[in-house]
C-alpha atoms as one frame of an Amber mdcrd trajectory, in Angstrom:
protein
 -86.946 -91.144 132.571 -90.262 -89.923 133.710 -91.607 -86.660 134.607 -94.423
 -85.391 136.552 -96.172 -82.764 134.593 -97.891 -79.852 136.761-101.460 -81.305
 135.722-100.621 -84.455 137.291 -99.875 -86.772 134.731 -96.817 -88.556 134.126
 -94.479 -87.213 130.572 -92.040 -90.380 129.896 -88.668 -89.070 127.867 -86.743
 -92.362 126.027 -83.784 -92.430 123.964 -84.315 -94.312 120.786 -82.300 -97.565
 119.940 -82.349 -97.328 116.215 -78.619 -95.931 116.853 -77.556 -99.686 117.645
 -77.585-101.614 115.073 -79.092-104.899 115.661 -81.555-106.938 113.601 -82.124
-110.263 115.991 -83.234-110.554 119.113 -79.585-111.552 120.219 -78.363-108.185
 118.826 -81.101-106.486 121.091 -80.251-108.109 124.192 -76.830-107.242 123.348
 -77.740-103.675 122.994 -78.785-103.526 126.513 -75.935-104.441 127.599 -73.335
-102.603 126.319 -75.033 -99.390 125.476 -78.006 -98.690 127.433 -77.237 -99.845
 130.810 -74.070 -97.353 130.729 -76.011 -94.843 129.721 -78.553 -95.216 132.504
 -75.201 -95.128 135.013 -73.989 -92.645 133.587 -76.820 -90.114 134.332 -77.115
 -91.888 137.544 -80.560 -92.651 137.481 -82.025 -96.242 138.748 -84.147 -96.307
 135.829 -84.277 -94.929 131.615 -86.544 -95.292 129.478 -85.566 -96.574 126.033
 -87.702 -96.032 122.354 -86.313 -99.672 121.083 -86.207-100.257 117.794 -87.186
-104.112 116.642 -86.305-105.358 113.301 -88.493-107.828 111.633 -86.570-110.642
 112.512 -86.529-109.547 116.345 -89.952-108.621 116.342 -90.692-112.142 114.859
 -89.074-113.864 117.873 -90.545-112.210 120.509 -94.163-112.601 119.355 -93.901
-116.332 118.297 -92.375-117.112 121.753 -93.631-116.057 124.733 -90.973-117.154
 126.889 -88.411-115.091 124.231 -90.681-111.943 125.563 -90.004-112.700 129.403
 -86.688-113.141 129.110 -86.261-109.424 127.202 -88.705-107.757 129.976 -86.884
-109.580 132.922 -83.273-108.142 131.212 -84.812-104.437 131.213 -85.907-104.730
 134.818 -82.640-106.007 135.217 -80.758-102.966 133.516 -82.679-100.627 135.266
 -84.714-100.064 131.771 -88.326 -99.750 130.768 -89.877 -99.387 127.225 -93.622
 -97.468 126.730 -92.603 -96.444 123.091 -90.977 -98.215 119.786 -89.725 -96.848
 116.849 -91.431 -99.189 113.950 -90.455 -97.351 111.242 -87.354 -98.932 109.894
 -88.165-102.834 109.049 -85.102-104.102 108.340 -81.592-103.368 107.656 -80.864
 -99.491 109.328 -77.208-100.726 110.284 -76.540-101.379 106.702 -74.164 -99.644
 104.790 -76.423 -97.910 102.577 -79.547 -97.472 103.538 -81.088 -94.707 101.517
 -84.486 -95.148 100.398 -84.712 -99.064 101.800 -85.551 -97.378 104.963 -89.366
 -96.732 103.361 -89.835-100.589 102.073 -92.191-102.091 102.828 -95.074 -99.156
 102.748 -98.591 -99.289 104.191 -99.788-100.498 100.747 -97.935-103.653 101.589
 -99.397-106.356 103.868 -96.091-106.979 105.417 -96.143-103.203 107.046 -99.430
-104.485 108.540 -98.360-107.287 110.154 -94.974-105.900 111.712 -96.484-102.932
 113.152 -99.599-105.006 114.604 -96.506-107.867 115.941 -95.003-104.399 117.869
 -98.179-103.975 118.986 -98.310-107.089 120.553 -94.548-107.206 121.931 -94.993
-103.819 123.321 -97.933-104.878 124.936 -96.238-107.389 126.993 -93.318-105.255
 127.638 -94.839-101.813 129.460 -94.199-101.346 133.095 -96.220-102.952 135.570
 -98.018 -98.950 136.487 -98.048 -98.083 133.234-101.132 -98.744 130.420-100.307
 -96.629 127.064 -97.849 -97.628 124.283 -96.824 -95.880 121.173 -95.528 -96.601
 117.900 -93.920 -95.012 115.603 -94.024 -95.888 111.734 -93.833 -94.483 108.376
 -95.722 -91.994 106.480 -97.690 -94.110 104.251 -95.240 -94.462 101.884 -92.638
 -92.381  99.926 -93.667 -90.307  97.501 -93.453 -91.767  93.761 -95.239 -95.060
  92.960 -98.239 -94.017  95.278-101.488 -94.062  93.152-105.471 -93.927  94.797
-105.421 -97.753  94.760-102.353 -97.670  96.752-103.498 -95.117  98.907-106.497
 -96.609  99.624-104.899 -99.377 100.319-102.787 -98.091 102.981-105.850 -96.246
 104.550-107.656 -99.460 104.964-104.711-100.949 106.207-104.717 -98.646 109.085
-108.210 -99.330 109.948-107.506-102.611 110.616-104.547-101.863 112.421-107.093
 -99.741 114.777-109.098-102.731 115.197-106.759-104.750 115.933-105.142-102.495
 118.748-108.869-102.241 120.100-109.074-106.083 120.393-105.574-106.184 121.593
-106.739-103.605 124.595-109.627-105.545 125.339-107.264-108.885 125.867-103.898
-107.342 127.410-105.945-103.599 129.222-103.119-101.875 127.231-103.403 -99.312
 125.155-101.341 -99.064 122.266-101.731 -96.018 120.298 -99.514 -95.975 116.581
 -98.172 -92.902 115.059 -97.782 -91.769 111.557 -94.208 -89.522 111.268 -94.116
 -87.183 108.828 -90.414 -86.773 106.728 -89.875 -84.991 103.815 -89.873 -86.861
 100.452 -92.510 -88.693 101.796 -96.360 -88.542 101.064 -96.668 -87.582 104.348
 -94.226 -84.712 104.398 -95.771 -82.522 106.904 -98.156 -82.139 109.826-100.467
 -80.375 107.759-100.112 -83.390 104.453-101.183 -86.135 107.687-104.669 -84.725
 108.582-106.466 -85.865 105.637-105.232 -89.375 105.746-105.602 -89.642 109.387
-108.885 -88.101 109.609-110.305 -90.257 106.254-109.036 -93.171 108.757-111.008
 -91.887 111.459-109.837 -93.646 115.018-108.338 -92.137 117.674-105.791 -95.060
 118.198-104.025 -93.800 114.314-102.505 -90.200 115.271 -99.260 -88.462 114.391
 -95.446 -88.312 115.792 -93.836 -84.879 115.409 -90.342 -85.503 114.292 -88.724
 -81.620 115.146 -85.891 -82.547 113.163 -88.484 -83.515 110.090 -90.585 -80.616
 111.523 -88.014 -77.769 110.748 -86.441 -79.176 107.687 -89.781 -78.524 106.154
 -89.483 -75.021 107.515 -93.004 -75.927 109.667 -94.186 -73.267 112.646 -94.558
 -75.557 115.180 -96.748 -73.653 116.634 -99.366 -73.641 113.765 -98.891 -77.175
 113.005-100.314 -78.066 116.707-102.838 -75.727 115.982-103.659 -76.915 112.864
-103.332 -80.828 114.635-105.615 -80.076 117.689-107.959 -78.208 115.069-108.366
 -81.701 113.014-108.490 -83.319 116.255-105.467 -85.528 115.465-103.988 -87.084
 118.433-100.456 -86.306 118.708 -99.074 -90.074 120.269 -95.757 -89.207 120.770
 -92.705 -86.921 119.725 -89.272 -87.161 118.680 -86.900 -84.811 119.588 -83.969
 -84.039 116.926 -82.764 -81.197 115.320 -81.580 -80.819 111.731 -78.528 -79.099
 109.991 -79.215 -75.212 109.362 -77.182 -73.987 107.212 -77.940 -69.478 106.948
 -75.893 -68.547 103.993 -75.760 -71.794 101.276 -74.229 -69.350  98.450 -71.173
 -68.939 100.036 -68.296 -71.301  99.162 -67.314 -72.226 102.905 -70.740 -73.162
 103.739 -70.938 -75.562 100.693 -67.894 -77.075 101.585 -69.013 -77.649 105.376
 -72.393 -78.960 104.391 -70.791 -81.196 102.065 -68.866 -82.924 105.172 -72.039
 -84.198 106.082 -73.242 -85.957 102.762 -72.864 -89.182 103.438 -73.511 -92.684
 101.889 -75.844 -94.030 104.353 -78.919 -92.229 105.077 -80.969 -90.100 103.037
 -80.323 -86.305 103.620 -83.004 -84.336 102.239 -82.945 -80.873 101.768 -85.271
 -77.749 101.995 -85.597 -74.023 101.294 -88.264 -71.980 101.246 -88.766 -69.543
  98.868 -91.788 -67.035  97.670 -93.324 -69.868  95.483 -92.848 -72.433  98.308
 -90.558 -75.268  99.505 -88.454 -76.398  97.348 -85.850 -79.402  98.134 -84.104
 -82.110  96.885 -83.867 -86.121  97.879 -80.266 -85.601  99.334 -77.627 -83.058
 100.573 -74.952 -83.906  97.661 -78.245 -83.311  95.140 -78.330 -79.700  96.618
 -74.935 -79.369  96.708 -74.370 -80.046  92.996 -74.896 -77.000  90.781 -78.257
 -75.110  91.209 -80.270 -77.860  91.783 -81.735 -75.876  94.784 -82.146 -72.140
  95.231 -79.702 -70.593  98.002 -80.440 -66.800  98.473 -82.204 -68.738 101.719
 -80.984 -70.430 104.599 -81.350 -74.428 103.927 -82.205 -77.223 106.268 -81.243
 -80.565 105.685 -82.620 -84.283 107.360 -79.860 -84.959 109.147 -80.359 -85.743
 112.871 -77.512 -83.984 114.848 -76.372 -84.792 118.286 -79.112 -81.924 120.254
 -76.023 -80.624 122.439 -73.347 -80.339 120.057 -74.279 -77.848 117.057 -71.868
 -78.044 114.403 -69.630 -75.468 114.130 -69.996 -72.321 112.434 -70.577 -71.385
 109.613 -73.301 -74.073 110.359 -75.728 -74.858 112.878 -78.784 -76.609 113.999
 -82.174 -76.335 114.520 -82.221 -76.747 118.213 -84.408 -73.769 118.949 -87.969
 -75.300 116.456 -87.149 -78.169 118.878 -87.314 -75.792 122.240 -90.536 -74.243
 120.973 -92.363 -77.408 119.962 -91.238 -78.814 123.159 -93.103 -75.269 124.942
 -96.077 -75.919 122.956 -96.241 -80.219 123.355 -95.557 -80.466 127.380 -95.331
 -76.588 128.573 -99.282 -75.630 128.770-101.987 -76.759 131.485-101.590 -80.385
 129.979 -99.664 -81.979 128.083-100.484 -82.645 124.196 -98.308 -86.217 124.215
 -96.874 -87.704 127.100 -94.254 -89.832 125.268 -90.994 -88.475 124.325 -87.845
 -89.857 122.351 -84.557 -88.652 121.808 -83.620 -89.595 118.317 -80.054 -89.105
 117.090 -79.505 -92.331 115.273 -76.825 -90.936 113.164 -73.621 -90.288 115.335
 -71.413 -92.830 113.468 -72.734 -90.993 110.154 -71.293 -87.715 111.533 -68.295
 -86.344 109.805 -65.299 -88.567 110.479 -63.577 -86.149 113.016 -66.909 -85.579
 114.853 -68.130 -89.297 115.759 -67.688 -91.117 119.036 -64.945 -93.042 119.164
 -65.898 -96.167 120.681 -68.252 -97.495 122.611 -67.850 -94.910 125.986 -67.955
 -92.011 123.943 -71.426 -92.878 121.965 -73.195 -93.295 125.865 -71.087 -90.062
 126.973 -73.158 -88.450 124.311 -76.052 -90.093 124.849 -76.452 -89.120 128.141
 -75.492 -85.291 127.466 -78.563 -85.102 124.601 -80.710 -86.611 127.230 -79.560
 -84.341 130.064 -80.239 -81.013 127.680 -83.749 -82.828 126.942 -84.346 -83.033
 130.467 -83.134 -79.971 131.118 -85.867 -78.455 129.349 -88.068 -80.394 130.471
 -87.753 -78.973 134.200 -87.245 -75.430 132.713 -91.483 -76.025 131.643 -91.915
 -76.946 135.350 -91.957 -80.663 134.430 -90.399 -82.400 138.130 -88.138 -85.378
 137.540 -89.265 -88.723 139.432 -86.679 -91.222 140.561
C-alpha cells in the first residue's frame, strides 16, 4: 500500500511474511498464493505491499539463479504484490516448533550473517518496482547479549562496513538503493534506540541505520518521542519501522493478571519481559521466567515481547501497547516530512496466540491481516497521509 505524504513523497506500508512459514523458495511462492493475494482482495486494493521474509535456503535460490528471481517478481506483479522492504532477521527455521533463542544465530560476528544479508541485498535489488529506487532491510541487533566480547564486537562492526560497501557497489551496478537496518529487541546487545547509536555511529555510513520495532520500543518502556530525538540527534537514519504492539499488563501482583499473562507463555518464541522501576529496567528472558516467583518486581505495570494482533487487544485485565505505536507513528510520518518512508506490519505470532484466540484456518489469518492493516492505514490518513491506488 502506498501513501502520499503531504511533503510529496511517497510512505510505502507492507505486511511482513515472517507469519508464513516457509524456508524454500517453493514455500514462498506458495505463500503468495494462498495468503497474500487474499489479503490484497480482501482490502480490495489492486496492489499490497509485502515485507517478505527469505530464509537462507530461499535467499540462496534466488541469487544463484537469475531466472529463479524473474519468475518470483513476475508472480508478485501477478498477485497484485510489490516488495521495497525484507525482514532479514530470522535466518532459518522461524516456523519451527521452538524457536527461542535460534532466532539470533548466526550474529554479525559470524561471516554467514554477512553474506545472507548482502544475498537480500542483491534479491531485493532485482525485485523493487519498476518507479521505485530504495530498499530496506531489516536484521538483527548485533548479536544477543552473552558471548559478545570486544573481538566479537569488533568483528560485527567491521562486518557492517563491508556490508556498506558492498550496498554502495551494488547501487552503482543495479541504481538501487538498498539501505539495512539494525532492530533493536530486548535481551539483545542492541536493546534500545539509545544502546544502537554508538555502534552505528562507530560504523559510520549512512546506508547502516536503525528499524524501530514499537512493539520492542515499548517493552523497553522507551519515549518514543525521545528516542527520535535522541536518533535524529546522532544523525542515525531511521530505514524503516515496524509496527507491533506488545502485551501490557497494569497490575502483575494480582492473581488474575498472572494467570492471563501466563496464557500467553508459550513454547515457541521468546517472550521477554520488562518493568521499570526507580533503579531502572529490569526484565527477564521470557514471560514464564517472570511469572515464576519474584523473579521480576510487580508493584509496576509489565510489558512483555509478544507481538499482538494491533486491532484486537487482549481482554482485560490485559492489554496492549497500541497507543507507543500511535505516537511513534505521529512522530515517524506525521511532521513536515517523513523520518522513514517504509513501513511493516509485523504480527508474526497469531498461531502462537492463546489457543482460543488464533485464526482458525487459512481465511481467518488474511481476515486479520487485513483488519491490522486497515487500523495501520487508518492512521495513516488520520496524519493527512492520502492513500494511492
Amino acid at each position: 500500500m502506498r501513501f502520499r505524504h503531504p511533503d510529496g513523497s511517497t510512505v510505502h506500508l507492507a505486511y511482513c511474511t515472517n507469519v508464513h512459514p516457509a524456508e524454500t523458495l517453493d514455500g514462498v511462492l506458495a505463500q503468495l498464493r494462498d495468503h497474500c493475494e487474499p489479503v490484497r482482495r480482501r482490502l480490495g486494493r489492486d496492489r499490497l505491499g509485502i515485507g517478505l521474509w527469505l530464509a537462507k535456503d530461499a535467499a540462496r535460490a534466488l541469487v544463484t539463479d537469475p531466472a529463479a528471481l524473474r519468475g518470483l517478481r513476475c508472480e508478485l506483479e501477478r498477485r497484485g504484490l510489490e516488495v521495497v522492504t525484507l525482514n532479514g532477521f530470522p535466518y532459518e527455521g522461524f516456523g519451527a516448533e521452538e524457536v527461542k533463542y535460534r532466532v539470533y544465530t548466526p550474529d554479525w560476528a559470524d561471516p554467514e550473517r554477512l553474506e545472507h544479508t548482502a544475498a537480500l541485498a542483491r534479491v531485493l535489488a532485482g525485485l523493487l518496482p519498476e518507479d521505485v529506487t530504495e530498499g530496506s532491510i531489516s536484521t538483527l541487533p548485533l548479536a544477543w547479549r552473552t558471548a559478545y566480547d570486544d573481538e566479537r564486537a569488533e568483528t560485527a562492526r567491521a562486518a557492517l562496513r563491508t556490508l556498506a560497501e558492498r550496498l554502495d557497489a551494488l547501487e552503482e551496478l543495479t541504481g538501487r538503493s538498498i539501505r539495512v537496518a539494525l532492530e533493536p529487541e530486548p535481551g539483545c546487545v542492541v536493546e534500545t534506540t539509545r544502546d544502537a547509536i554508538a555502534p552505528l555511529t562507530a560504523v559510520g555510513h549512512d546506508r547502516i541505520g536503525i528499524c524501530v520495532d514499537t512493539c520492542h520500543l515499548a517493552t523497553s518502556f522507551e519515549d518514543p518521542g525521545t528516542a527520535l530525538d535522541d536518533l535524529a540527534r546522532a544523525g542515525v537514519p531511521v530505514v524503516k519501522s515496524q509496527l507491533s504492539a506488545a502485551l501490557h499488563a497494569e497490575q502483575p501482583h494480582l492473581p488474575e493478571v498472572r494467570a492471563a499473562l501466563a496464557a500467553f507463555a508459550e513454547p515457541r518464541f521468546l517472550h521477554q519481559t520488562r518493568t521499570a522501576t526507580a533503579a531502572g529496567l529490569r526484565g527477564t528472558d521470557d514471560l514464564d521466567e517472570a511469572l515464576a516467583g519474584d523473579a521480576l518486581p510487580d508493584a509496576g505495570p509489565w510489558r512483555s515481547h509478544f507481538h499482538v494482533p494491533l486491532h484486537a487487544a487482549p481482554a482485560a485485565p490485559l492489554t496492549s501497547t497500541l497507543p507507543v505505536l500511535t505516537s511513534a507513528l505521529t512522530r515517524l510520518v506525521g511532521g513536515p516530512h517523513p523520518l522513514t518512508r517504509h513501513l511493516e506490519v509485523e504480527t508474526y505470532t497469531w498461531q502462537a496466540l492463546p489457543p482460543e484466540l488464533r485464526p482458525r484456518g487459512r481465511a481467518q489469518l488474511a481476515d486479520g491481516i487485513a483488519a491490522e492493516l486497515t487500523l495501520a492505514r487508518d492512521l495513516l490518513t488520520d496524519l493527512g497521509l492520502k492513500e494511492l491506488p
